[in-house]
């Protein structure tokens, strides 16, 4: 029978060295976290490659320096570094999040955990400090908040436009209609009541009717631009057909619609967004393209919606720097991103422009806000 041989001092020491080495190797391998030790007074006592990467100092530059160099001047003035060490010594551990300063003076958003390290007699021998650089995450969170806010602002603006369009149509529109009726009933009386020599006045009165008609048309057009009732009443397909016909009539451009969007319903958010994208794309065609022909294609297969609008006009180079005050393409991109897709702009000078996008269904305001963060 083999008896267990007591481990020699040398063997034990070897295995302890191996363990210490393994820990060192582990800490040296970590690049995403700054892991280092502080002396009880706060001077840096060890340094790992992660700390070098995040904070910019080589170990021989920083070891022996007080760790307050990582803090902003305001926080140094308010005594924050010392307060954190006191809290870690008292509670055993402290966690903090805030701006920290790199060697080159730039700032990063850090998550910091400081843990008090004590020996077997409970005497404080120093602190272990682990720092993570969360700048990118913070930037993405801010972006996400901005996108959620922008989706909600978009929705609020659409609702407000809907309300104004309804007021214009229902209130102003009705009053204009009533005025026209009153003029129709009493207009001849007014005109005949005027003395025969006031021909000019008669003509002016005769003009009031057509002017009221023009006013009614203008009010209807403004209301429809703000929010086409057909989008709410008949849905996206009919609204796009109306838009295409209206555009074709106004600008003498042939607009072909290849639409298959009715089932299942895309929902109000996606329908409004697509309507606005087509509206802006057609406005661009009218303003910049001098095109003869435009095609609007939209297909909804229930799981995915594909969209394309192309013209045969002057075209442009999408890679060329756009004007800082041009928001049309930016707005279209944002709307498509909120739907979960991305807008592709293809174009060449002299060869027309094609805008296309695809996105997954269904989409609502919550998925739109979530999509916007990507
Ligand atoms: N269909 C098109 N044909 C030719 N050029 C186009 C077309 N669409 C866009 N462009 C070019 O791309 C540029 C950017 O378009 P964008 O819609 O962003 O801005 P804009 O129409 O100039 O201004 P706005 O902010 O009022 O929309 C335009 O100025 C134009 O040069
Ligand atoms: Mg535009």
mmCIF file of C-alpha atoms and ligand atoms in Angstrom:
data_model
loop_
_atom_site.group_PDB
_atom_site.id
_atom_site.type_symbol
_atom_site.label_atom_id
_atom_site.label_comp_id
_atom_site.label_asym_id
_atom_site.label_seq_id
_atom_site.Cartn_x
_atom_site.Cartn_y
_atom_site.Cartn_z
ATOM 1 C CA UNK A 1 0.000 0.000 0.000
ATOM 2 C CA UNK A 2 1.285 3.392 -0.898
ATOM 3 C CA UNK A 3 1.253 5.983 1.884
ATOM 4 C CA UNK A 4 0.717 9.633 1.162
ATOM 5 C CA UNK A 5 4.056 11.378 1.256
ATOM 6 C CA UNK A 6 3.989 14.773 3.020
ATOM 7 C CA UNK A 7 4.662 17.577 0.471
ATOM 8 C CA UNK A 8 8.082 19.102 0.759
ATOM 9 C CA UNK A 9 8.458 22.888 1.226
ATOM 10 C CA UNK A 10 9.898 23.056 -2.276
ATOM 11 C CA UNK A 11 6.955 21.239 -3.859
ATOM 12 C CA UNK A 12 4.418 23.379 -2.004
ATOM 13 C CA UNK A 13 6.241 26.522 -2.985
ATOM 14 C CA UNK A 14 6.332 25.354 -6.602
ATOM 15 C CA UNK A 15 2.609 24.807 -6.734
ATOM 16 C CA UNK A 16 1.916 28.157 -5.045
ATOM 17 C CA UNK A 17 4.196 29.841 -7.554
ATOM 18 C CA UNK A 18 2.273 28.078 -10.294
ATOM 19 C CA UNK A 19 -1.011 29.392 -8.904
ATOM 20 C CA UNK A 20 0.337 32.941 -8.571
ATOM 21 C CA UNK A 21 1.687 32.719 -12.122
ATOM 22 C CA UNK A 22 -1.624 31.506 -13.409
ATOM 23 C CA UNK A 23 -3.430 34.436 -11.777
ATOM 24 C CA UNK A 24 -0.915 36.839 -13.235
ATOM 25 C CA UNK A 25 -1.315 35.282 -16.671
ATOM 26 C CA UNK A 26 -5.074 35.501 -16.334
ATOM 27 C CA UNK A 27 -4.978 39.174 -15.349
ATOM 28 C CA UNK A 28 -2.450 39.930 -18.099
ATOM 29 C CA UNK A 29 -4.704 38.274 -20.657
ATOM 30 C CA UNK A 30 -7.632 40.535 -19.810
ATOM 31 C CA UNK A 31 -7.738 43.448 -22.247
ATOM 32 C CA UNK A 32 -11.281 44.686 -21.695
ATOM 33 C CA UNK A 33 -10.824 45.546 -18.028
ATOM 34 C CA UNK A 34 -8.202 47.608 -16.254
ATOM 35 C CA UNK A 35 -7.276 45.415 -13.277
ATOM 36 C CA UNK A 36 -4.725 46.769 -10.835
ATOM 37 C CA UNK A 37 -3.831 47.086 -7.186
ATOM 38 C CA UNK A 38 -3.579 50.222 -5.093
ATOM 39 C CA UNK A 39 -1.517 50.590 -1.938
ATOM 40 C CA UNK A 40 -3.608 51.488 1.128
ATOM 41 C CA UNK A 41 -2.766 55.169 0.547
ATOM 42 C CA UNK A 42 -3.965 55.046 -3.075
ATOM 43 C CA UNK A 43 -0.711 54.719 -5.037
ATOM 44 C CA UNK A 44 -0.817 52.349 -8.007
ATOM 45 C CA UNK A 45 0.948 49.081 -7.118
ATOM 46 C CA UNK A 46 0.319 46.879 -10.174
ATOM 47 C CA UNK A 47 -0.895 47.331 -13.756
ATOM 48 C CA UNK A 48 -2.296 45.034 -16.453
ATOM 49 C CA UNK A 49 -2.451 45.372 -20.267
ATOM 50 C CA UNK A 50 -6.158 46.180 -20.018
ATOM 51 C CA UNK A 51 -5.283 49.166 -17.823
ATOM 52 C CA UNK A 52 -2.664 50.230 -20.354
ATOM 53 C CA UNK A 53 -5.189 49.952 -23.182
ATOM 54 C CA UNK A 54 -7.979 51.808 -21.384
ATOM 55 C CA UNK A 55 -5.991 54.497 -19.571
ATOM 56 C CA UNK A 56 -2.974 54.870 -21.880
ATOM 57 C CA UNK A 57 -0.162 54.609 -19.298
ATOM 58 C CA UNK A 58 2.610 52.001 -19.437
ATOM 59 C CA UNK A 59 3.186 50.297 -16.106
ATOM 60 C CA UNK A 60 6.539 52.018 -15.445
ATOM 61 C CA UNK A 61 4.873 55.407 -15.985
ATOM 62 C CA UNK A 62 2.081 54.877 -13.519
ATOM 63 C CA UNK A 63 3.229 52.502 -10.765
ATOM 64 C CA UNK A 64 3.846 54.569 -7.632
ATOM 65 C CA UNK A 65 1.561 57.424 -8.790
ATOM 66 C CA UNK A 66 -1.550 58.282 -6.770
ATOM 67 C CA UNK A 67 -4.653 56.971 -8.517
ATOM 68 C CA UNK A 68 -6.362 60.388 -8.368
ATOM 69 C CA UNK A 69 -4.668 61.136 -11.750
ATOM 70 C CA UNK A 70 -7.496 59.090 -13.309
ATOM 71 C CA UNK A 71 -10.114 61.542 -12.008
ATOM 72 C CA UNK A 72 -11.296 64.883 -13.379
ATOM 73 C CA UNK A 73 -10.027 68.040 -11.680
ATOM 74 C CA UNK A 74 -13.514 68.718 -10.242
ATOM 75 C CA UNK A 75 -13.628 65.284 -8.650
ATOM 76 C CA UNK A 76 -10.100 65.647 -7.290
ATOM 77 C CA UNK A 77 -11.106 69.016 -5.803
ATOM 78 C CA UNK A 78 -14.176 67.473 -4.169
ATOM 79 C CA UNK A 79 -12.076 64.659 -2.671
ATOM 80 C CA UNK A 80 -13.846 61.882 -4.577
ATOM 81 C CA UNK A 81 -10.851 59.492 -4.952
ATOM 82 C CA UNK A 82 -10.191 59.473 -1.194
ATOM 83 C CA UNK A 83 -13.924 59.106 -0.448
ATOM 84 C CA UNK A 84 -14.098 56.032 -2.658
ATOM 85 C CA UNK A 85 -11.140 54.409 -0.869
ATOM 86 C CA UNK A 86 -12.673 55.198 2.533
ATOM 87 C CA UNK A 87 -16.000 53.693 1.419
ATOM 88 C CA UNK A 88 -14.256 50.574 0.043
ATOM 89 C CA UNK A 89 -12.273 50.166 3.293
ATOM 90 C CA UNK A 90 -15.443 50.591 5.348
ATOM 91 C CA UNK A 91 -17.909 48.493 3.297
ATOM 92 C CA UNK A 92 -15.418 46.110 1.735
ATOM 93 C CA UNK A 93 -16.364 47.213 -1.766
ATOM 94 C CA UNK A 94 -17.567 50.279 -3.634
ATOM 95 C CA UNK A 95 -18.882 50.702 -7.168
ATOM 96 C CA UNK A 96 -18.922 53.953 -9.116
ATOM 97 C CA UNK A 97 -19.683 55.172 -12.607
ATOM 98 C CA UNK A 98 -18.442 58.417 -14.115
ATOM 99 C CA UNK A 99 -15.968 60.221 -16.349
ATOM 100 C CA UNK A 100 -12.327 59.256 -15.961
ATOM 101 C CA UNK A 101 -9.271 60.811 -17.586
ATOM 102 C CA UNK A 102 -6.767 59.015 -19.846
ATOM 103 C CA UNK A 103 -3.069 59.813 -20.050
ATOM 104 C CA UNK A 104 -3.676 62.002 -23.126
ATOM 105 C CA UNK A 105 -6.297 64.013 -21.204
ATOM 106 C CA UNK A 106 -9.289 62.531 -23.092
ATOM 107 C CA UNK A 107 -12.205 61.278 -21.027
ATOM 108 C CA UNK A 108 -13.984 57.954 -20.979
ATOM 109 C CA UNK A 109 -17.092 56.801 -19.151
ATOM 110 C CA UNK A 110 -16.018 54.217 -16.600
ATOM 111 C CA UNK A 111 -17.611 51.642 -14.383
ATOM 112 C CA UNK A 112 -15.286 51.163 -11.416
ATOM 113 C CA UNK A 113 -15.298 48.582 -8.637
ATOM 114 C CA UNK A 114 -12.843 49.067 -5.767
ATOM 115 C CA UNK A 115 -12.479 46.175 -3.329
ATOM 116 C CA UNK A 116 -10.530 46.356 -0.072
ATOM 117 C CA UNK A 117 -7.894 43.623 0.195
ATOM 118 C CA UNK A 118 -7.084 42.442 3.741
ATOM 119 C CA UNK A 119 -4.599 39.903 5.078
ATOM 120 C CA UNK A 120 -5.513 37.001 7.331
ATOM 121 C CA UNK A 121 -5.284 39.342 10.365
ATOM 122 C CA UNK A 122 -7.803 41.679 8.697
ATOM 123 C CA UNK A 123 -5.244 44.411 8.186
ATOM 124 C CA UNK A 124 -5.791 46.502 5.026
ATOM 125 C CA UNK A 125 -3.046 45.688 2.529
ATOM 126 C CA UNK A 126 -4.466 47.641 -0.394
ATOM 127 C CA UNK A 127 -7.304 47.782 -2.900
ATOM 128 C CA UNK A 128 -8.112 45.855 -6.050
ATOM 129 C CA UNK A 129 -9.532 48.168 -8.692
ATOM 130 C CA UNK A 130 -11.377 47.008 -11.789
ATOM 131 C CA UNK A 131 -12.350 49.570 -14.391
ATOM 132 C CA UNK A 132 -14.451 49.043 -17.513
ATOM 133 C CA UNK A 133 -14.668 51.541 -20.364
ATOM 134 C CA UNK A 134 -18.412 52.027 -21.016
ATOM 135 C CA UNK A 135 -18.078 55.020 -23.338
ATOM 136 C CA UNK A 136 -19.378 53.127 -26.369
ATOM 137 C CA UNK A 137 -22.254 51.595 -24.448
ATOM 138 C CA UNK A 138 -23.181 55.011 -23.061
ATOM 139 C CA UNK A 139 -23.043 56.509 -26.552
ATOM 140 C CA UNK A 140 -25.334 53.764 -27.868
ATOM 141 C CA UNK A 141 -27.732 54.266 -24.968
ATOM 142 C CA UNK A 142 -27.853 58.010 -25.664
ATOM 143 C CA UNK A 143 -28.430 57.219 -29.343
ATOM 144 C CA UNK A 144 -31.187 54.791 -28.420
ATOM 145 C CA UNK A 145 -32.878 57.431 -26.257
ATOM 146 C CA UNK A 146 -32.570 59.955 -29.087
ATOM 147 C CA UNK A 147 -34.077 57.486 -31.577
ATOM 148 C CA UNK A 148 -36.930 56.555 -29.255
ATOM 149 C CA UNK A 149 -37.589 60.252 -28.722
ATOM 150 C CA UNK A 150 -37.451 60.902 -32.451
ATOM 151 C CA UNK A 151 -39.932 58.070 -33.181
ATOM 152 C CA UNK A 152 -42.274 59.516 -30.566
ATOM 153 C CA UNK A 153 -41.825 63.065 -31.874
ATOM 154 C CA UNK A 154 -42.561 61.757 -35.379
ATOM 155 C CA UNK A 155 -45.736 60.126 -34.109
ATOM 156 C CA UNK A 156 -46.760 63.261 -32.187
ATOM 157 C CA UNK A 157 -46.149 65.402 -35.264
ATOM 158 C CA UNK A 158 -48.257 63.101 -37.438
ATOM 159 C CA UNK A 159 -51.047 63.229 -34.852
ATOM 160 C CA UNK A 160 -50.859 67.013 -34.709
ATOM 161 C CA UNK A 161 -50.892 67.262 -38.513
ATOM 162 C CA UNK A 162 -53.885 64.942 -38.554
ATOM 163 C CA UNK A 163 -55.681 67.236 -36.099
ATOM 164 C CA UNK A 164 -54.864 70.396 -38.097
ATOM 165 C CA UNK A 165 -55.912 68.687 -41.348
ATOM 166 C CA UNK A 166 -59.219 67.681 -39.751
ATOM 167 C CA UNK A 167 -59.819 71.224 -38.471
ATOM 168 C CA UNK A 168 -59.015 72.679 -41.886
ATOM 169 C CA UNK A 169 -61.289 70.257 -43.638
ATOM 170 C CA UNK A 170 -64.160 70.114 -41.184
ATOM 171 C CA UNK A 171 -64.219 73.698 -39.921
ATOM 172 C CA UNK A 172 -62.658 75.999 -42.489
ATOM 173 C CA UNK A 173 -63.823 73.783 -45.359
ATOM 174 C CA UNK A 174 -67.432 73.855 -44.126
ATOM 175 C CA UNK A 175 -67.377 77.613 -43.607
ATOM 176 C CA UNK A 176 -66.086 78.143 -47.148
ATOM 177 C CA UNK A 177 -68.802 75.856 -48.491
ATOM 178 C CA UNK A 178 -71.433 77.820 -46.512
ATOM 179 C CA UNK A 179 -70.044 81.106 -47.835
ATOM 180 C CA UNK A 180 -70.244 79.815 -51.381
ATOM 181 C CA UNK A 181 -73.843 78.740 -50.851
ATOM 182 C CA UNK A 182 -74.797 82.106 -49.382
ATOM 183 C CA UNK A 183 -73.193 83.833 -52.337
ATOM 184 C CA UNK A 184 -74.998 81.516 -54.734
ATOM 185 C CA UNK A 185 -78.337 82.318 -53.123
ATOM 186 C CA UNK A 186 -77.829 86.055 -52.671
ATOM 187 C CA UNK A 187 -75.156 86.871 -55.252
ATOM 188 C CA UNK A 188 -77.588 87.773 -58.041
ATOM 189 C CA UNK A 189 -79.534 89.963 -55.617
ATOM 190 C CA UNK A 190 -76.327 91.777 -54.603
ATOM 191 C CA UNK A 191 -75.306 92.288 -58.171
ATOM 192 C CA UNK A 192 -78.700 93.556 -59.335
ATOM 193 C CA UNK A 193 -78.921 95.887 -56.336
ATOM 194 C CA UNK A 194 -75.880 97.747 -57.618
ATOM 195 C CA UNK A 195 -76.593 100.780 -59.833
ATOM 196 C CA UNK A 196 -76.080 100.212 -63.541
ATOM 197 C CA UNK A 197 -73.035 102.522 -63.773
ATOM 198 C CA UNK A 198 -70.955 100.441 -61.326
ATOM 199 C CA UNK A 199 -69.864 97.806 -63.873
ATOM 200 C CA UNK A 200 -66.471 97.398 -62.264
ATOM 201 C CA UNK A 201 -68.106 96.533 -58.930
ATOM 202 C CA UNK A 202 -70.397 94.049 -60.674
ATOM 203 C CA UNK A 203 -67.394 92.313 -62.160
ATOM 204 C CA UNK A 204 -65.657 92.290 -58.778
ATOM 205 C CA UNK A 205 -68.712 90.657 -57.192
ATOM 206 C CA UNK A 206 -68.802 88.116 -60.023
ATOM 207 C CA UNK A 207 -65.181 87.198 -59.205
ATOM 208 C CA UNK A 208 -65.966 86.343 -55.570
ATOM 209 C CA UNK A 209 -67.489 82.973 -56.485
ATOM 210 C CA UNK A 210 -64.441 81.621 -58.385
ATOM 211 C CA UNK A 211 -62.162 83.005 -55.689
ATOM 212 C CA UNK A 212 -64.061 81.099 -53.036
ATOM 213 C CA UNK A 213 -63.776 77.957 -55.198
ATOM 214 C CA UNK A 214 -60.027 78.451 -55.462
ATOM 215 C CA UNK A 215 -59.846 78.959 -51.694
ATOM 216 C CA UNK A 216 -61.722 75.690 -51.133
ATOM 217 C CA UNK A 217 -59.304 73.830 -53.435
ATOM 218 C CA UNK A 218 -56.307 75.361 -51.637
ATOM 219 C CA UNK A 219 -57.652 74.405 -48.216
ATOM 220 C CA UNK A 220 -58.316 70.837 -49.407
ATOM 221 C CA UNK A 221 -54.811 70.591 -50.829
ATOM 222 C CA UNK A 222 -53.177 71.906 -47.638
ATOM 223 C CA UNK A 223 -55.245 69.489 -45.543
ATOM 224 C CA UNK A 224 -54.349 66.586 -47.842
ATOM 225 C CA UNK A 225 -50.633 67.440 -47.727
ATOM 226 C CA UNK A 226 -50.755 67.564 -43.954
ATOM 227 C CA UNK A 227 -52.561 64.250 -43.724
ATOM 228 C CA UNK A 228 -54.298 62.669 -46.690
ATOM 229 C CA UNK A 229 -57.667 61.499 -45.407
ATOM 230 C CA UNK A 230 -57.473 58.670 -47.929
ATOM 231 C CA UNK A 231 -54.606 57.134 -45.915
ATOM 232 C CA UNK A 232 -56.850 56.827 -42.878
ATOM 233 C CA UNK A 233 -60.025 56.014 -44.796
ATOM 234 C CA UNK A 234 -58.849 53.660 -47.542
ATOM 235 C CA UNK A 235 -55.354 52.589 -46.516
ATOM 236 C CA UNK A 236 -51.858 52.831 -47.936
ATOM 237 C CA UNK A 237 -52.480 51.354 -51.386
ATOM 238 C CA UNK A 238 -55.250 53.808 -52.243
ATOM 239 C CA UNK A 239 -53.309 56.685 -50.663
ATOM 240 C CA UNK A 240 -50.227 55.937 -52.782
ATOM 241 C CA UNK A 241 -52.342 55.674 -55.914
ATOM 242 C CA UNK A 242 -53.911 59.023 -55.066
ATOM 243 C CA UNK A 243 -50.460 60.517 -54.468
ATOM 244 C CA UNK A 244 -49.156 59.128 -57.777
ATOM 245 C CA UNK A 245 -52.158 60.440 -59.711
ATOM 246 C CA UNK A 246 -51.999 63.838 -58.027
ATOM 247 C CA UNK A 247 -48.246 64.054 -58.699
ATOM 248 C CA UNK A 248 -48.614 62.921 -62.319
ATOM 249 C CA UNK A 249 -51.340 65.535 -62.877
ATOM 250 C CA UNK A 250 -49.365 68.331 -61.231
ATOM 251 C CA UNK A 251 -46.008 67.723 -62.920
ATOM 252 C CA UNK A 252 -46.866 65.865 -66.127
ATOM 253 C CA UNK A 253 -44.792 62.809 -65.160
ATOM 254 C CA UNK A 254 -46.061 59.265 -65.820
ATOM 255 C CA UNK A 255 -46.202 57.430 -62.499
ATOM 256 C CA UNK A 256 -46.623 53.670 -62.547
ATOM 257 C CA UNK A 257 -47.729 51.941 -59.327
ATOM 258 C CA UNK A 258 -46.950 48.262 -58.675
ATOM 259 C CA UNK A 259 -48.551 47.880 -55.280
ATOM 260 C CA UNK A 260 -49.402 44.778 -53.322
ATOM 261 C CA UNK A 261 -49.695 46.006 -49.775
ATOM 262 C CA UNK A 262 -53.225 45.541 -48.588
ATOM 263 C CA UNK A 263 -53.032 42.251 -46.650
ATOM 264 C CA UNK A 264 -52.106 41.969 -43.888
ATOM 265 C CA UNK A 265 -52.439 45.557 -42.813
ATOM 266 C CA UNK A 266 -49.028 47.209 -42.384
ATOM 267 C CA UNK A 267 -50.278 49.208 -39.414
ATOM 268 C CA UNK A 268 -50.506 52.951 -38.991
ATOM 269 C CA UNK A 269 -46.845 53.569 -38.186
ATOM 270 C CA UNK A 270 -45.425 51.747 -41.232
ATOM 271 C CA UNK A 271 -48.164 53.053 -43.559
ATOM 272 C CA UNK A 272 -47.583 56.652 -42.538
ATOM 273 C CA UNK A 273 -43.800 56.257 -42.791
ATOM 274 C CA UNK A 274 -44.001 54.723 -46.287
ATOM 275 C CA UNK A 275 -46.461 57.354 -47.427
ATOM 276 C CA UNK A 276 -44.114 60.106 -46.238
ATOM 277 C CA UNK A 277 -41.109 58.447 -47.893
ATOM 278 C CA UNK A 278 -42.933 58.224 -51.236
ATOM 279 C CA UNK A 279 -44.140 61.808 -50.830
ATOM 280 C CA UNK A 280 -40.565 63.068 -50.267
ATOM 281 C CA UNK A 281 -39.174 60.883 -53.073
ATOM 282 C CA UNK A 282 -41.750 62.305 -55.495
ATOM 283 C CA UNK A 283 -40.991 65.840 -54.308
ATOM 284 C CA UNK A 284 -37.321 65.160 -55.083
ATOM 285 C CA UNK A 285 -38.264 63.887 -58.538
ATOM 286 C CA UNK A 286 -40.244 67.080 -59.144
ATOM 287 C CA UNK A 287 -37.461 69.345 -57.852
ATOM 288 C CA UNK A 288 -34.315 67.668 -59.114
ATOM 289 C CA UNK A 289 -34.942 64.909 -61.656
ATOM 290 C CA UNK A 290 -36.696 66.330 -64.763
ATOM 291 C CA UNK A 291 -37.932 62.750 -65.191
ATOM 292 C CA UNK A 292 -40.519 61.391 -67.628
ATOM 293 C CA UNK A 293 -41.337 58.225 -65.787
ATOM 294 C CA UNK A 294 -41.475 57.103 -62.164
ATOM 295 C CA UNK A 295 -42.217 53.623 -60.788
ATOM 296 C CA UNK A 296 -43.405 53.020 -57.246
ATOM 297 C CA UNK A 297 -43.285 49.351 -56.213
ATOM 298 C CA UNK A 298 -44.356 48.034 -52.838
ATOM 299 C CA UNK A 299 -44.864 44.420 -51.871
ATOM 300 C CA UNK A 300 -46.026 43.131 -48.519
ATOM 301 C CA UNK A 301 -45.865 39.343 -48.159
ATOM 302 C CA UNK A 302 -46.891 39.338 -44.505
ATOM 303 C CA UNK A 303 -43.369 38.683 -43.181
ATOM 304 C CA UNK A 304 -41.517 41.289 -45.127
ATOM 305 C CA UNK A 305 -42.239 44.499 -46.976
ATOM 306 C CA UNK A 306 -40.158 45.557 -49.980
ATOM 307 C CA UNK A 307 -40.183 49.058 -51.338
ATOM 308 C CA UNK A 308 -38.672 50.651 -54.450
ATOM 309 C CA UNK A 309 -39.144 53.956 -56.218
ATOM 310 C CA UNK A 310 -37.186 54.789 -59.343
ATOM 311 C CA UNK A 311 -37.117 57.575 -61.876
ATOM 312 C CA UNK A 312 -35.483 58.057 -65.290
ATOM 313 C CA UNK A 313 -34.379 61.601 -64.613
ATOM 314 C CA UNK A 314 -31.122 63.543 -64.217
ATOM 315 C CA UNK A 315 -29.787 61.309 -61.454
ATOM 316 C CA UNK A 316 -26.985 62.225 -59.046
ATOM 317 C CA UNK A 317 -24.043 60.644 -57.312
ATOM 318 C CA UNK A 318 -25.276 59.505 -53.874
ATOM 319 C CA UNK A 319 -21.670 59.433 -52.601
ATOM 320 C CA UNK A 320 -21.132 63.102 -53.331
ATOM 321 C CA UNK A 321 -21.388 65.244 -50.233
ATOM 322 C CA UNK A 322 -24.937 66.468 -49.882
ATOM 323 C CA UNK A 323 -25.846 69.996 -48.879
ATOM 324 C CA UNK A 324 -25.954 70.540 -45.114
ATOM 325 C CA UNK A 325 -29.476 71.930 -45.424
ATOM 326 C CA UNK A 326 -30.794 68.900 -47.371
ATOM 327 C CA UNK A 327 -32.946 66.839 -45.062
ATOM 328 C CA UNK A 328 -35.116 64.869 -47.458
ATOM 329 C CA UNK A 329 -32.855 61.837 -47.865
ATOM 330 C CA UNK A 330 -31.862 61.955 -44.178
ATOM 331 C CA UNK A 331 -35.522 61.956 -43.153
ATOM 332 C CA UNK A 332 -36.324 59.057 -45.521
ATOM 333 C CA UNK A 333 -33.387 57.064 -44.119
ATOM 334 C CA UNK A 334 -34.515 57.675 -40.547
ATOM 335 C CA UNK A 335 -38.050 56.559 -41.296
ATOM 336 C CA UNK A 336 -36.845 53.367 -42.985
ATOM 337 C CA UNK A 337 -34.422 52.637 -40.106
ATOM 338 C CA UNK A 338 -37.329 52.992 -37.692
ATOM 339 C CA UNK A 339 -39.158 50.377 -39.737
ATOM 340 C CA UNK A 340 -36.166 48.046 -39.272
ATOM 341 C CA UNK A 341 -34.667 48.391 -42.760
ATOM 342 C CA UNK A 342 -32.089 50.546 -44.430
ATOM 343 C CA UNK A 343 -32.525 52.818 -47.416
ATOM 344 C CA UNK A 344 -30.404 52.095 -50.481
ATOM 345 C CA UNK A 345 -29.908 55.020 -52.850
ATOM 346 C CA UNK A 346 -28.625 54.101 -56.292
ATOM 347 C CA UNK A 347 -27.964 56.773 -58.836
ATOM 348 C CA UNK A 348 -25.608 58.127 -61.437
ATOM 349 C CA UNK A 349 -25.654 61.510 -63.130
ATOM 350 C CA UNK A 350 -27.803 61.100 -66.221
ATOM 351 C CA UNK A 351 -29.120 57.655 -65.224
ATOM 352 C CA UNK A 352 -31.985 58.341 -62.807
ATOM 353 C CA UNK A 353 -32.325 57.425 -59.144
ATOM 354 C CA UNK A 354 -33.614 54.283 -57.419
ATOM 355 C CA UNK A 355 -34.454 54.218 -53.735
ATOM 356 C CA UNK A 356 -35.095 50.810 -52.220
ATOM 357 C CA UNK A 357 -35.625 49.228 -48.820
ATOM 358 C CA UNK A 358 -36.923 46.061 -47.189
ATOM 359 C CA UNK A 359 -38.034 45.531 -43.611
ATOM 360 C CA UNK A 360 -39.568 42.791 -41.505
ATOM 361 C CA UNK A 361 -43.186 42.824 -40.408
ATOM 362 C CA UNK A 362 -44.998 43.621 -38.190
ATOM 363 C CA UNK A 363 -43.870 47.097 -37.158
ATOM 364 C CA UNK A 364 -45.377 49.274 -34.437
ATOM 365 C CA UNK A 365 -44.150 52.302 -32.503
ATOM 366 C CA UNK A 366 -42.327 50.124 -29.935
ATOM 367 C CA UNK A 367 -40.499 48.027 -32.524
ATOM 368 C CA UNK A 368 -39.817 51.263 -34.420
ATOM 369 C CA UNK A 369 -38.110 52.761 -31.388
ATOM 370 C CA UNK A 370 -36.188 49.507 -30.816
ATOM 371 C CA UNK A 371 -35.186 49.371 -34.505
ATOM 372 C CA UNK A 372 -33.899 52.914 -34.334
ATOM 373 C CA UNK A 373 -31.258 51.943 -31.757
ATOM 374 C CA UNK A 374 -29.525 49.581 -34.200
HETATM 375 N N1 LIG B 1 -34.667 61.845 -57.778
HETATM 376 C C1 LIG B 1 -33.580 62.621 -57.808
HETATM 377 N N2 LIG B 1 -32.998 62.967 -58.964
HETATM 378 C C2 LIG B 1 -31.890 63.747 -59.003
HETATM 379 N N3 LIG B 1 -31.277 64.217 -57.909
HETATM 380 C C3 LIG B 1 -31.809 63.907 -56.709
HETATM 381 C C4 LIG B 1 -32.973 63.095 -56.586
HETATM 382 N N4 LIG B 1 -33.234 62.939 -55.279
HETATM 383 C C5 LIG B 1 -32.294 63.624 -54.624
HETATM 384 N N5 LIG B 1 -31.435 64.220 -55.464
HETATM 385 C C6 LIG B 1 -30.230 64.994 -55.113
HETATM 386 O O1 LIG B 1 -29.918 64.729 -53.766
HETATM 387 C C7 LIG B 1 -29.888 65.921 -53.013
HETATM 388 C C8 LIG B 1 -30.386 65.649 -51.610
HETATM 389 O O2 LIG B 1 -31.777 65.385 -51.608
HETATM 390 P P1 LIG B 1 -32.611 65.778 -50.324
HETATM 391 O O3 LIG B 1 -34.007 65.381 -50.533
HETATM 392 O O4 LIG B 1 -31.884 65.245 -49.148
HETATM 393 O O5 LIG B 1 -32.466 67.358 -50.255
HETATM 394 P P2 LIG B 1 -33.207 68.488 -51.097
HETATM 395 O O6 LIG B 1 -34.334 67.895 -51.881
HETATM 396 O O7 LIG B 1 -32.161 69.224 -51.869
HETATM 397 O O8 LIG B 1 -33.751 69.439 -49.932
HETATM 398 P P3 LIG B 1 -34.932 69.124 -48.895
HETATM 399 O O9 LIG B 1 -34.260 69.145 -47.555
HETATM 400 O O10 LIG B 1 -35.912 70.219 -49.084
HETATM 401 O O11 LIG B 1 -35.489 67.769 -49.233
HETATM 402 C C9 LIG B 1 -30.705 66.906 -53.798
HETATM 403 O O12 LIG B 1 -30.310 68.231 -53.537
HETATM 404 C C10 LIG B 1 -30.436 66.489 -55.219
HETATM 405 O O13 LIG B 1 -29.218 67.049 -55.657
HETATM 406 MG MG1 LIG B 2 -35.762 66.659 -50.973
#
